[in-house]
Structure formats: structure tokens, C-alpha cells
mmCIF file of C-alpha atoms in Angstrom:
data_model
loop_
_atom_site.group_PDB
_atom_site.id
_atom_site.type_symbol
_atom_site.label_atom_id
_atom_site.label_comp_id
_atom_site.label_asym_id
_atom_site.label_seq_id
_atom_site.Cartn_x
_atom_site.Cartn_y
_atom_site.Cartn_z
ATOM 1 C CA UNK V 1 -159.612 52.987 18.155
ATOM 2 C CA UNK V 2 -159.858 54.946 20.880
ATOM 3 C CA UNK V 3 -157.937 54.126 24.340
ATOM 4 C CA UNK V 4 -160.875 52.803 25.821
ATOM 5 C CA UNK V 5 -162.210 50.570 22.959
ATOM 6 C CA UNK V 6 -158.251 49.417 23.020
ATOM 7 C CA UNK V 7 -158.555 48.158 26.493
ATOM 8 C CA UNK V 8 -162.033 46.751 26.162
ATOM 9 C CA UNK V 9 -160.211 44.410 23.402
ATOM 10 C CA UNK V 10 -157.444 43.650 25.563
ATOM 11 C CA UNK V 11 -160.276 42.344 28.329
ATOM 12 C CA UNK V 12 -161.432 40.004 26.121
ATOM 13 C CA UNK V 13 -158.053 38.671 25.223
ATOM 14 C CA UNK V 14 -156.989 38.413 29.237
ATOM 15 C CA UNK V 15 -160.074 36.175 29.359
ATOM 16 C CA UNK V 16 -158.688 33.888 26.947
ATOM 17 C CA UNK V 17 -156.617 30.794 27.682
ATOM 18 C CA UNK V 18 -153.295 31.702 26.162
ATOM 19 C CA UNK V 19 -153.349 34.960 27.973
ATOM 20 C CA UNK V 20 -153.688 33.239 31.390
ATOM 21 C CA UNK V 21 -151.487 30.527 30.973
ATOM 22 C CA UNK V 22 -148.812 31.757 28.526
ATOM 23 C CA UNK V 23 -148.709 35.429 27.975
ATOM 24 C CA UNK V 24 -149.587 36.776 31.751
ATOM 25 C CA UNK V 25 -147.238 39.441 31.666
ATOM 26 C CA UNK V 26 -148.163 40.741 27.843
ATOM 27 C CA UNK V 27 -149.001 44.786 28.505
ATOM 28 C CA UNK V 28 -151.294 46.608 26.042
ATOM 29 C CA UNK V 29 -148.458 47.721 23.474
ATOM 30 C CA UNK V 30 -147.586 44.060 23.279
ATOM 31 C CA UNK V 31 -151.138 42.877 22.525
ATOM 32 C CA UNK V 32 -151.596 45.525 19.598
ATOM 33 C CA UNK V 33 -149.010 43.726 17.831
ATOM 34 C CA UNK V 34 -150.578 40.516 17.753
ATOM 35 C CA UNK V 35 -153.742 42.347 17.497
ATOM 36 C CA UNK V 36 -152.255 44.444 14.383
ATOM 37 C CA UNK V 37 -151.127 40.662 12.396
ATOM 38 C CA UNK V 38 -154.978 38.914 13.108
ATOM 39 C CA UNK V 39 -156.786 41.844 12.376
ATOM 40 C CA UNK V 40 -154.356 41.949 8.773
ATOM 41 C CA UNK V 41 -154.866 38.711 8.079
ATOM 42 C CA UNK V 42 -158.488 38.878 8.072
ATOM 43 C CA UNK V 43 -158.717 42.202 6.449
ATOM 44 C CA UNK V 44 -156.340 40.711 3.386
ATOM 45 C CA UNK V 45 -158.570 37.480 3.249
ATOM 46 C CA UNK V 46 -161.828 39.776 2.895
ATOM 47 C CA UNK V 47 -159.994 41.945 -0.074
ATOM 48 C CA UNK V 48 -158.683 38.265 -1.532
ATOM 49 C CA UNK V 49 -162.642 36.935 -1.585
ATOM 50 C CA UNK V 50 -163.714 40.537 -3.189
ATOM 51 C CA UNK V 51 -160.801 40.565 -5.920
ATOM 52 C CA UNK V 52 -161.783 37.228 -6.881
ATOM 53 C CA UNK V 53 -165.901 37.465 -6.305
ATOM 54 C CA UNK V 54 -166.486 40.477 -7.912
ATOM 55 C CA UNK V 55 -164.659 39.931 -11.198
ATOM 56 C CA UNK V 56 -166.305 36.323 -11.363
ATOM 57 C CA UNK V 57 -169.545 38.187 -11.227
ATOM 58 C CA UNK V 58 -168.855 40.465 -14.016
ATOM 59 C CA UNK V 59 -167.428 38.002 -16.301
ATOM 60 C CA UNK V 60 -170.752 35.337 -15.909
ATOM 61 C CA UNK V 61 -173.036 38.054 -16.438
ATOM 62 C CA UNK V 62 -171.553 39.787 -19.808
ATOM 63 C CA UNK V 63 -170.658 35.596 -20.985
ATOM 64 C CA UNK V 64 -166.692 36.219 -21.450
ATOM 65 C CA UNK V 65 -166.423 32.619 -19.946
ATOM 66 C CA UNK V 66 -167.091 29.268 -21.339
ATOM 67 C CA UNK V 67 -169.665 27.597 -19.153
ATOM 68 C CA UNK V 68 -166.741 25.062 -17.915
ATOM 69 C CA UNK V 69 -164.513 28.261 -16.672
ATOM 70 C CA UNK V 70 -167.523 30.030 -14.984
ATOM 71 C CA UNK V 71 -168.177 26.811 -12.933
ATOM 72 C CA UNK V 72 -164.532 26.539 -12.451
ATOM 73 C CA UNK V 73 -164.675 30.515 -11.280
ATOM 74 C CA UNK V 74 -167.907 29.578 -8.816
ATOM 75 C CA UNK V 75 -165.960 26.547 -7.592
ATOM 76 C CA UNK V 76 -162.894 28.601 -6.394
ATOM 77 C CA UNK V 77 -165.260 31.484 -5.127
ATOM 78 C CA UNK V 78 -167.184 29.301 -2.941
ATOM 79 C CA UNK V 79 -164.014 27.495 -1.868
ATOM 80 C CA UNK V 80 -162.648 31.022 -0.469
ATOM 81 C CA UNK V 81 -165.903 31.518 1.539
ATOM 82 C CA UNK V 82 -165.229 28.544 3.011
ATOM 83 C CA UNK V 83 -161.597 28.939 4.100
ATOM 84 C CA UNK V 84 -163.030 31.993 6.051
ATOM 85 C CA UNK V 85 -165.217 29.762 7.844
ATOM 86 C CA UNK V 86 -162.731 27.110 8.174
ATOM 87 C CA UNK V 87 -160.435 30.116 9.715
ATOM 88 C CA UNK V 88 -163.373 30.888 12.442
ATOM 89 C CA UNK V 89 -163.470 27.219 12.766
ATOM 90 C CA UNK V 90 -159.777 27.092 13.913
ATOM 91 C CA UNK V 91 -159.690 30.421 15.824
ATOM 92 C CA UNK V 92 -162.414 28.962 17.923
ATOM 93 C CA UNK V 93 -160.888 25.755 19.074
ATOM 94 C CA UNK V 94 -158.028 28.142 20.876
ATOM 95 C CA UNK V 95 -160.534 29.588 23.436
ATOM 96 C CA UNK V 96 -162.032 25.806 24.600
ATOM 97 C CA UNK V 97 -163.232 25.765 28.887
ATOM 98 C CA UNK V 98 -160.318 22.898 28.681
ATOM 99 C CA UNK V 99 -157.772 24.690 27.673
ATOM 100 C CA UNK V 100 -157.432 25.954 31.293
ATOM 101 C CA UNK V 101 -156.990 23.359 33.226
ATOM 102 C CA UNK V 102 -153.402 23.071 34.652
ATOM 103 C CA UNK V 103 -150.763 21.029 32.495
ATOM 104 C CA UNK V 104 -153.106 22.328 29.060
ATOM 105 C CA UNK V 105 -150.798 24.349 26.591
ATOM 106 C CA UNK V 106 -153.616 26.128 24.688
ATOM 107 C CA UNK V 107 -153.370 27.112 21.380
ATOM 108 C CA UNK V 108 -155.995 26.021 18.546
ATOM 109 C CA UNK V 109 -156.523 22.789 17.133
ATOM 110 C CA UNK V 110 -152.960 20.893 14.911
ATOM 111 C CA UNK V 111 -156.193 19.665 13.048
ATOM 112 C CA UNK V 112 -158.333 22.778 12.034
ATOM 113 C CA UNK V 113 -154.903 24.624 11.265
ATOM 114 C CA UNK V 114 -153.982 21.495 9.110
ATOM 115 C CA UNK V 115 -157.541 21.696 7.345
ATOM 116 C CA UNK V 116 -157.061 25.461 7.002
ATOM 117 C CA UNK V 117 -153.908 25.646 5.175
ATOM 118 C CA UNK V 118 -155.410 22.456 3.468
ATOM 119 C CA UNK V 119 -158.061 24.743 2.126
ATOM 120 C CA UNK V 120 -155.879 27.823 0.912
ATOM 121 C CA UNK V 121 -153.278 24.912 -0.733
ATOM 122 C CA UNK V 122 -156.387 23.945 -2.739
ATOM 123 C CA UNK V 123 -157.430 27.127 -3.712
ATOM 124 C CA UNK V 124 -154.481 28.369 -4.562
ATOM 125 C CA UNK V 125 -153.693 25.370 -6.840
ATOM 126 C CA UNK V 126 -157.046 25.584 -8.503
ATOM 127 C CA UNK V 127 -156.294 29.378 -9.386
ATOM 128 C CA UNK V 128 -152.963 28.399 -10.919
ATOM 129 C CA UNK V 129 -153.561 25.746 -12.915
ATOM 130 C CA UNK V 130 -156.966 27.832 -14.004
ATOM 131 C CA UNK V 131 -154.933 30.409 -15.004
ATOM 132 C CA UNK V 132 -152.109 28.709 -16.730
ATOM 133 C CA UNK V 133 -154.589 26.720 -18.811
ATOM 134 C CA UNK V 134 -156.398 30.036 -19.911
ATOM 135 C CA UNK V 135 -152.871 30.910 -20.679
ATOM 136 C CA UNK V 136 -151.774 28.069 -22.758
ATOM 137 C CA UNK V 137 -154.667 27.785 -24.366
ATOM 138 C CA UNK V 138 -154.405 31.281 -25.921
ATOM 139 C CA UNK V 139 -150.300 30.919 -26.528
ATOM 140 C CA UNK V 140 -151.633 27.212 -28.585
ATOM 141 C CA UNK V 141 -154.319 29.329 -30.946
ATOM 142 C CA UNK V 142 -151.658 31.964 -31.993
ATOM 143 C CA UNK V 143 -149.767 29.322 -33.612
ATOM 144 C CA UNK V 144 -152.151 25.857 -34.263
ATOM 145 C CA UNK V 145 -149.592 24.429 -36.248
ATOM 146 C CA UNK V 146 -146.975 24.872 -33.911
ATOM 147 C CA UNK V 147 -149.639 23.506 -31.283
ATOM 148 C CA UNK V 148 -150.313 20.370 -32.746
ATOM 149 C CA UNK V 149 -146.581 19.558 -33.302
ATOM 150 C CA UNK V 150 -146.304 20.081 -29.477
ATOM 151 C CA UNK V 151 -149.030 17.670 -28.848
ATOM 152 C CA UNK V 152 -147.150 14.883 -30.816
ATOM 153 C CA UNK V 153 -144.334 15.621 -28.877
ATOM 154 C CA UNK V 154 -146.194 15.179 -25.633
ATOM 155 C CA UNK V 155 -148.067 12.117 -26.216
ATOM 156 C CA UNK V 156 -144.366 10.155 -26.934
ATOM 157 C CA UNK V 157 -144.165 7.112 -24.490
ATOM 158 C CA UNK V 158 -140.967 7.994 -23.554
ATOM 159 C CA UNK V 159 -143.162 10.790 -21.292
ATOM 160 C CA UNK V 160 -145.339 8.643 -19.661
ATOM 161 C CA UNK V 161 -142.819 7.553 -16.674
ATOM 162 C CA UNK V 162 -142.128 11.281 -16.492
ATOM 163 C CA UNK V 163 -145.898 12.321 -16.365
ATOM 164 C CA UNK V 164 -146.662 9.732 -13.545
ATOM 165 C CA UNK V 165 -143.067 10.631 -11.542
ATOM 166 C CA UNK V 166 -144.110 14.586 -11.909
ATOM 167 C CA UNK V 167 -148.174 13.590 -10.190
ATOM 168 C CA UNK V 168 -146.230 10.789 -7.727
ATOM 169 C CA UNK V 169 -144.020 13.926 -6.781
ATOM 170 C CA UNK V 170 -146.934 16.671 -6.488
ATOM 171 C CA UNK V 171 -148.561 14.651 -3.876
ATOM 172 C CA UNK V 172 -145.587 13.805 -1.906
ATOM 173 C CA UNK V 173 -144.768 17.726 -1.661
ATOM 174 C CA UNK V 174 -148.203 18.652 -0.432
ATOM 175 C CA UNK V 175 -148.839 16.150 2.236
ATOM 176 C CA UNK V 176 -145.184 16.987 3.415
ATOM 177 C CA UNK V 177 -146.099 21.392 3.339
ATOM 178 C CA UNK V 178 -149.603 19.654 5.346
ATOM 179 C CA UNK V 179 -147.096 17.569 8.146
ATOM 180 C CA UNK V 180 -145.781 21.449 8.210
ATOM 181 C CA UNK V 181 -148.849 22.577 9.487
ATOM 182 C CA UNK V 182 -148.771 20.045 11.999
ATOM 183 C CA UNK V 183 -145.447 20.769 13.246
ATOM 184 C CA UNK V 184 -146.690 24.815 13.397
ATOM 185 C CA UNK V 185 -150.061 23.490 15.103
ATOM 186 C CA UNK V 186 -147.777 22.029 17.702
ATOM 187 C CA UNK V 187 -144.968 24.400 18.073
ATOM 188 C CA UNK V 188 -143.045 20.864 17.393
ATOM 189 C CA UNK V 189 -140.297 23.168 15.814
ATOM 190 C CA UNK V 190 -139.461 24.253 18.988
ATOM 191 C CA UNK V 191 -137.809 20.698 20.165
ATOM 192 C CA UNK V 192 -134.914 19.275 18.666
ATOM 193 C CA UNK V 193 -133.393 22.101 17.746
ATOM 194 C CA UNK V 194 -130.148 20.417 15.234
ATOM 195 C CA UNK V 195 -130.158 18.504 12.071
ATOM 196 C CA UNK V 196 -129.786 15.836 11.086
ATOM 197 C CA UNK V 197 -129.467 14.728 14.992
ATOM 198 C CA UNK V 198 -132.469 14.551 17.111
ATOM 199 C CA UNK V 199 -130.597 14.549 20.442
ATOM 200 C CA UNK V 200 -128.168 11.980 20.876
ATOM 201 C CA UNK V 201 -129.533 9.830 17.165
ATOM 202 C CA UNK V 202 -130.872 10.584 14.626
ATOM 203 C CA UNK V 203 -134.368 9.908 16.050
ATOM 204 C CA UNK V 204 -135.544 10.384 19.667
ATOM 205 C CA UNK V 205 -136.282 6.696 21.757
ATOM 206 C CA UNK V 206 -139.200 4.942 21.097
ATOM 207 C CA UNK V 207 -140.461 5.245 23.963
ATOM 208 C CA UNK V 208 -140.736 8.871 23.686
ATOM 209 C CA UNK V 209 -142.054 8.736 19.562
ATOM 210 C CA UNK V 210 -145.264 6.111 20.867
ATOM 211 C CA UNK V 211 -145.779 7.586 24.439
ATOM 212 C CA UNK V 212 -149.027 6.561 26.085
ATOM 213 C CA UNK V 213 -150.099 9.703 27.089
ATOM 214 C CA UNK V 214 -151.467 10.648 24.161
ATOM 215 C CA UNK V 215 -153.451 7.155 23.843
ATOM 216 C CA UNK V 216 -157.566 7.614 24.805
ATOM 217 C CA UNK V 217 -158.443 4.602 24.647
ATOM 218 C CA UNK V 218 -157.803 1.811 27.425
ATOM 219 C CA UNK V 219 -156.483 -1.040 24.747
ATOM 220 C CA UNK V 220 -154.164 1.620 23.341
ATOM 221 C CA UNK V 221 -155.319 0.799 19.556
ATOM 222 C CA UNK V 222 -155.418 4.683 18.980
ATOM 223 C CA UNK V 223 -151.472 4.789 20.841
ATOM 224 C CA UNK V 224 -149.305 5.095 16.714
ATOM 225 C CA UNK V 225 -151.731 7.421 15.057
ATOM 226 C CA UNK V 226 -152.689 9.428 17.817
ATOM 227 C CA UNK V 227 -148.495 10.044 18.838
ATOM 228 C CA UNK V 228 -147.924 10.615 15.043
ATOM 229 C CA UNK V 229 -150.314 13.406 14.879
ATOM 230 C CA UNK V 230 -150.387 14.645 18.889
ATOM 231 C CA UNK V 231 -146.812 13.753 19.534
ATOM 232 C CA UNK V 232 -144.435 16.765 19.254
ATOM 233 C CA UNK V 233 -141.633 14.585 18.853
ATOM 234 C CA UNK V 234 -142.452 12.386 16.581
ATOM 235 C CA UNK V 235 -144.767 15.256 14.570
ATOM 236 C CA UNK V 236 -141.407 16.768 13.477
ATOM 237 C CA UNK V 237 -139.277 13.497 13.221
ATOM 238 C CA UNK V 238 -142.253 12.549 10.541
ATOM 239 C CA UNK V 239 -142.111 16.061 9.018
ATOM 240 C CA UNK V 240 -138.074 15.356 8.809
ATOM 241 C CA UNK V 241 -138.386 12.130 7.037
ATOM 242 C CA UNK V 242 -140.878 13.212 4.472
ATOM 243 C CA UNK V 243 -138.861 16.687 3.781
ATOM 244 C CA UNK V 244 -136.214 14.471 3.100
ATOM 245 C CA UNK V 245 -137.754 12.003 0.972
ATOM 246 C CA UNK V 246 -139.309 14.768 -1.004
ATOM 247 C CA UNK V 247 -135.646 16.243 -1.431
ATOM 248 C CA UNK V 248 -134.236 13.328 -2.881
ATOM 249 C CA UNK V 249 -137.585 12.177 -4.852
ATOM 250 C CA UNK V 250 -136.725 15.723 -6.630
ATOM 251 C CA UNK V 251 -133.113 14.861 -7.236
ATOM 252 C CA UNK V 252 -134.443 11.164 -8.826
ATOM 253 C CA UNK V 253 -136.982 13.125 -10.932
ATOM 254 C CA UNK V 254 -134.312 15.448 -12.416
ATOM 255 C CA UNK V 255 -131.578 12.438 -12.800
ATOM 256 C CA UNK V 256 -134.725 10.167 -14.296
ATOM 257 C CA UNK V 257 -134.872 13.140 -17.182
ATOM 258 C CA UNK V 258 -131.595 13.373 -17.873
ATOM 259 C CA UNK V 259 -131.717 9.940 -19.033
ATOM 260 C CA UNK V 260 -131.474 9.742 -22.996
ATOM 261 C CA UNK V 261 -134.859 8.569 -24.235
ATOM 262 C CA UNK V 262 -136.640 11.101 -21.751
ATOM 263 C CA UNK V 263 -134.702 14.126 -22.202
ATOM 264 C CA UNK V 264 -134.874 13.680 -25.928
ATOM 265 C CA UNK V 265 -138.633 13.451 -26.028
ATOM 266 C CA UNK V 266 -139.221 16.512 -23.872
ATOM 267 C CA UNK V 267 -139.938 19.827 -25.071
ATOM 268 C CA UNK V 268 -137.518 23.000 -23.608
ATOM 269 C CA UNK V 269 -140.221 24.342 -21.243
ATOM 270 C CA UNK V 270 -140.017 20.905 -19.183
ATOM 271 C CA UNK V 271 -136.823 20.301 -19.221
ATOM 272 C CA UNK V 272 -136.490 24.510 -18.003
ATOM 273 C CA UNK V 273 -139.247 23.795 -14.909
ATOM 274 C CA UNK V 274 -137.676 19.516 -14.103
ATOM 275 C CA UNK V 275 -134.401 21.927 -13.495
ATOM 276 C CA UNK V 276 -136.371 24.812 -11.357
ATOM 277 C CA UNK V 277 -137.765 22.273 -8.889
ATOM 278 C CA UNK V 278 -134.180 21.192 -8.150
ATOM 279 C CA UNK V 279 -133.412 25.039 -7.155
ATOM 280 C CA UNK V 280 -136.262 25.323 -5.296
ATOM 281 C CA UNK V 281 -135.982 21.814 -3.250
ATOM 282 C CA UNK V 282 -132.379 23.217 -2.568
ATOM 283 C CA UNK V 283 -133.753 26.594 -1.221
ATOM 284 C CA UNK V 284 -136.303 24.576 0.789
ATOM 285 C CA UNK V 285 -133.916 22.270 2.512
ATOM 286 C CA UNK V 286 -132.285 25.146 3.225
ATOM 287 C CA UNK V 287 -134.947 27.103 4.811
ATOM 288 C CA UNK V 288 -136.194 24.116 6.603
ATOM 289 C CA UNK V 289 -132.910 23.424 8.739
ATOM 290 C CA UNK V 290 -132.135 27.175 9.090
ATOM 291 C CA UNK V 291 -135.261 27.447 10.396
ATOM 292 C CA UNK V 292 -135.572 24.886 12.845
ATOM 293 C CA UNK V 293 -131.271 25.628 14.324
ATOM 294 C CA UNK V 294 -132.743 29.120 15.039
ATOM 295 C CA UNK V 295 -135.937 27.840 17.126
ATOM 296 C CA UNK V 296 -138.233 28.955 14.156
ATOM 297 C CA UNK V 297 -137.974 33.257 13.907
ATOM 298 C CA UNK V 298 -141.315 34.679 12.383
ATOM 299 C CA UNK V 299 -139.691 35.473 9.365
ATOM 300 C CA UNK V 300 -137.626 31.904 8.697
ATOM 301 C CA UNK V 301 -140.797 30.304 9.147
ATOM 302 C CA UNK V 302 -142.462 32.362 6.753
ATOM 303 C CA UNK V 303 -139.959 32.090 4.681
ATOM 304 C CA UNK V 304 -139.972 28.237 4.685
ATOM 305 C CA UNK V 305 -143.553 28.271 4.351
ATOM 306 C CA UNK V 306 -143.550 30.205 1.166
ATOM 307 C CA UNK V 307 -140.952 27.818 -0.125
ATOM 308 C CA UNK V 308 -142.955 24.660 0.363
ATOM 309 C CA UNK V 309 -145.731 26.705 -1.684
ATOM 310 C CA UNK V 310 -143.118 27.763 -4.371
ATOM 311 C CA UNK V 311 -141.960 23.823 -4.819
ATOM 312 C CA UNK V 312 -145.266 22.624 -5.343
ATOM 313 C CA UNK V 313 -145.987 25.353 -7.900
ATOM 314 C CA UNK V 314 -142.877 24.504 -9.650
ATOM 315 C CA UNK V 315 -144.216 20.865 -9.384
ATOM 316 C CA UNK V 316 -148.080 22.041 -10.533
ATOM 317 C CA UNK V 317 -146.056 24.161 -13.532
ATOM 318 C CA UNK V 318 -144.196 21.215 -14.667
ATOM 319 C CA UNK V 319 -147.305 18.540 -14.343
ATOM 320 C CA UNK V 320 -149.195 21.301 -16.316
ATOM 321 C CA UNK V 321 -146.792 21.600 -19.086
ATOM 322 C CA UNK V 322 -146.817 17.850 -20.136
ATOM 323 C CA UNK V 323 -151.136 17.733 -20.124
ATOM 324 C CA UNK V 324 -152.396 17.665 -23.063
ATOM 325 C CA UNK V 325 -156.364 19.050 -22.131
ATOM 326 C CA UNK V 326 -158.678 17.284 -24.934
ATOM 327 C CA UNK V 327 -160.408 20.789 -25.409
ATOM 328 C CA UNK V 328 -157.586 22.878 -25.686
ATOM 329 C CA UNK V 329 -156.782 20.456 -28.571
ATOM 330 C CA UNK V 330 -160.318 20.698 -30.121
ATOM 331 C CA UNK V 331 -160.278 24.252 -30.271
ATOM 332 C CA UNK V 332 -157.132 24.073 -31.854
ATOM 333 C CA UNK V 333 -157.873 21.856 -34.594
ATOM 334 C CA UNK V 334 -161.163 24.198 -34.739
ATOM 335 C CA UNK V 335 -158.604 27.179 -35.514
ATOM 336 C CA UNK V 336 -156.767 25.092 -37.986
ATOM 337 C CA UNK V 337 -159.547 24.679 -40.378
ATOM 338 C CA UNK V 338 -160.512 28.263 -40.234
ATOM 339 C CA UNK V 339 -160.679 30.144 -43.123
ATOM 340 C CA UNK V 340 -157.638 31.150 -44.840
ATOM 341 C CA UNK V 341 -158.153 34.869 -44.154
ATOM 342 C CA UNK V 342 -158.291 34.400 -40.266
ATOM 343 C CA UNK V 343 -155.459 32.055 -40.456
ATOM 344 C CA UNK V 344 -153.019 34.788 -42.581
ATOM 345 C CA UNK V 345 -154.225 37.145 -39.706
ATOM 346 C CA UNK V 346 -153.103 34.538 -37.195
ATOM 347 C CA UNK V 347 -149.620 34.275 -38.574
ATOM 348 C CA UNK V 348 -149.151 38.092 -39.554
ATOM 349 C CA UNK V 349 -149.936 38.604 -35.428
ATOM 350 C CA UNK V 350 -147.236 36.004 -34.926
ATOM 351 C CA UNK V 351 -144.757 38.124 -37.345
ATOM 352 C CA UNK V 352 -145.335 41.132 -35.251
ATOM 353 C CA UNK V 353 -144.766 39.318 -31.979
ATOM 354 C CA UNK V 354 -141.636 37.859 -33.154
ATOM 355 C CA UNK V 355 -139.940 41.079 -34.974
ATOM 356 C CA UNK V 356 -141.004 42.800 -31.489
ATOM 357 C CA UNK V 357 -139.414 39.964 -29.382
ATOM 358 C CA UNK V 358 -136.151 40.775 -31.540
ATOM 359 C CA UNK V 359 -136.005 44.324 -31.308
#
């Protein structure tokens, strides 16, 4: 842009709330760096939507989808059009008349950042486990004996504690990575900077954790939820509790397979991705404190955010690999009564793979 288009956008931005009350003394070289990261972020979300939308498209129109995928493929399309708006949503709520009264600390809305990460956790997810079914599916056809054994081996009752830990786990992880948001939404990581002490204890007074400021209504019945989502203080002693519990609910789950009946009735890849959560939990925990004793750098906190996303993959991975989809196992008992000249093909491809594999 040229320098006057430059400073026309900087106008707008010295308008804003957070320029007036926070970043006063920000020149123009300063505000093209914060300009540069916005304007990237919305650029890669547009070539995100386009990578995904246009391939959809093609693959609907020439029918190289079951109808179940292609509504799977519209669902996840239409769920990344609305993470954009959700994104205008939240950018919105920073530049609120309110936000300039004296005392204010603008920024945009704990809540619409919560919902937006929300939105790209979904999506994300959705696109996995898509993807790894598609997967899985076609590994299960190349070998439909081999398949079905697998199947026996999943639907052992010694599994079904494991199953229901794995799903118990999944949810803890993302509704501690959404308390993260909450903590970002409320720059709560920069309080409190030491772990596992939160100033003199291990948790700040009470008094501080259900303060009535942050009650609106005069018979205080909004005072404990309103402080646990509004209250700095006790935002990040929440998001401290549940990164901890999630630590050691990963520790239980990997201890809980190593028990004998379990660990004998799961198959390799399980027991391979029940041991990769504990690695990533341990890189998490890691992250988190390092993080939060350095008053949360840009790159720490990206860091940590990418791990939360990496343990509930590994936890998505692992849930994935003990489901047993009942149309994945009707197409391959479909395959299995094929005719015998499509099953020698099967197995020859199989040969080939495997002399490959070796070489």
C-alpha cells in the first residue's frame, strides 16, 4: 500500500479503543506488525475455506463420494464459513462505545474468542477423524481377512473400560484447551506468574477468586459463575486445576492399560497411540508452566496452544482406533465374498506392498 493508504489504516486503528487506552504511543512501523499478523490470519483462513470448498465441489459433482461423505464434506464446508463469521463476530466486540470509559481494559469478548477457537476445535476434529476413517477403511479392504480378525479383537470386553476412559479423556482435554481460550481472552496468563504457587498458596484468597465486582445482579446469584468466567484470577486457577487433572487422567489411562487383561486384548496400534498421549501430556505440562514463568512470549503461547491441539489428536487417534464403524465392516464383509479373481488380486497387491515394505 501506498504511504498514504498506510496512514489512512492507522486512523482507523487510533480510533479504536485499545489504541487509546493501551497502545497510545504505538508509531506506524509498530502498527504494520500487528497489521501484517490480522491481515495473515485472514488471508490463510480464506485459502483454508478454498482448499477445502473447491475440492468438495469437484468430488460431489463427478460422485467420487458416498452420499454419507459428501454430507460429511458440506457439513465441514459450511462449518468453515461460519468460523469466519464467528471471527467478525469476535473482532467486533473489541471496538464496543464501552470499552472507553475509564477503568475498561478493552480487548474482544473471553466469550466470542472461546466460541471461535470452539469452532476451529470442531472443524478440525471433524476433518481428522473424516480422514482417518477414509483411511482405515481403505487399509481394512486390502486385507478383509485380516480386517475382520481386528474387529474380534476390538469388540473383547476387556476394551470396553478402555473405550469409555479414551471418550471420558477426549472431553476433559477439550474443555481444558477451551478454559485456554479463556485465560488468552483475559490476558489471565499475565497474573500469577509461578507454579505450582499462586502467590503465597497454592490458590489466591477467596475473597479475591468470588469478588463482587464482577456480580450484575443485586442478590449476587450470578457472583461464582460470573468470577469463574470474568475473574482473571480464578480463570487461570480453573485452567490450572483442569491442566492438571487432565495430566494425571492421562497417566491413569496409560497405567489402566498396562493392566493384564487390557493390554492383552489390545491391538499394537493402541497400545503405540495410549503411550503417545503420555509424551504429549508431558510436552504440554511443560509448555504450559514455561509459558506462564515467562509472562506468556508469542511464541510459548503458540507453542502451548499447538500442544493442547496435538493431545487431543493423539486422544481423537486413539478413540478412533478402537471404533469399530458398522459400515466399514459391511463393506468389508462385502469384499470378502467377492469373487475369487478380485480377491487373488487383493492379496497379490498385498504381496507387492509387503516385498516393497522389505526392500
Amino acid at each position: 500500500m501506498s504511504d498514504a493508504d498506510w496512514q489512512s489504516e492507522f486512523d482507523k486503528y487510533r480510533a479504536s479503543p485499545e489504541f487509546k487506552l493501551l497502545n497510545p504511543h504505538m508509531n506506524l512501523e509498530e502498527f504494520k506488525k500487528i497489521y501484517f499478523m490480522e491481515w495473515f490470519h485472514r488471508l490463510w483462513g480464506r485459502f483454508i475455506g478454498l482448499s477445502f470448498v473447491i475440492p468438495t465441489v469437484y468430488f460431489i459433482a463427478r460422485r467420487r463420494v458416498t452420499k454419507r461423505m459428501a454430507g460429511t464434506l458440506v457439513g465441514i464446508s459450511g462449518l468453515i464459513g461460519f468460523q469466519g463469521v464467528i471471527g467478525w463476530w469476535m473482532v467486533k466486540s473489541g471496538l464496543r462505545d464501552e470499552l472507553f470509559a475509564p477503568g475498561s481494559h478493552p480487548r474482544v469478548s473471553q466469550y466470542r474468542l472461546t466460541a471461535h477457537l470452539a469452532t476451529a476445535v470442531v472443524c478440525y476434529s471433524w476433518m481428522l477423524l473424516a480422514g482417518l476413517k477414509v483411511l482405515r477403511t481403505n487399509r481394512y479392504l486390502r486385507d478383509p481377512e485380516t480386517a475382520l480378525k481386528t474387529f474380534q479383537t476390538l469388540k473383547s470386553p476387556a476394551l470396553k473400560g478402555l473405550r469409555i476412559s479414551v471418550l471420558a479423556l477426549t472431553a476433559l482435554i477439550s474443555v481444558t484447551l477451551l478454559s485456554g481460550a479463556l485465560v488468552a481472552g483475559l490476558d489471565a496468563g499475565l497474573i500469577y506468574n509461578e507454579f505450582p504457587m499462586m502467590g503465597t498458596g497454592l490458590a489466591p484468597p477467596k475473597s479475591e477468586l468470588f469478588d463482587p465486582f464482577y456480580s450484575r445482579k443485586e442478590d449476587r446469584s450470578d457472583l461464582i459463575w460470573r468470577n469463574m468466567l470474568e475473574n482473571p484470577s480464578l480463570v487461570q486457577l480453573d485452567h490450572r486445576i483442569l491442566a492438571t487433572t487432565t495430566f494425571f487422567a492421562v497417566c491413569a489411562l496409560v497405567l489402566y492399560a498396562r493392566t493384564g487383561r487390557v493390554r492383552a486384548a489390545m491391538p499394537k496400534n493402541v497400545k503405540r497411540g495410549v503411550n503417545g498421549l503420555l509424551h504429549l501430556a508431558l510436552a504440554q505440562v511443560t509448555l504450559g508452566i514455561t509459558t506462564l514463568i515467562y509472562m506468556v512470549p508469542i511464541p510459548l503461547a503458540a507453542a502451548h496452544q499447538a500442544g493442547a491441539l496435538a493431545l487431543l489428536t493423539g486422544a481423537l487417534v486413539v478413540g478412533q482406533r478402537m471404533r469399530v464403524p458398522k459400515s466399514t465392516v459391511a463393506l468389508v464383509q462385502k469384499a470378502l465374498k467377492a469373487p475369487p479373481k478380485v480377491q487373488a488380486e487383493m492379496i497379490s497387491q498385498k504381496l507387492m506392498k509387503n516385498i516393497a515394505e522389505k526392500k
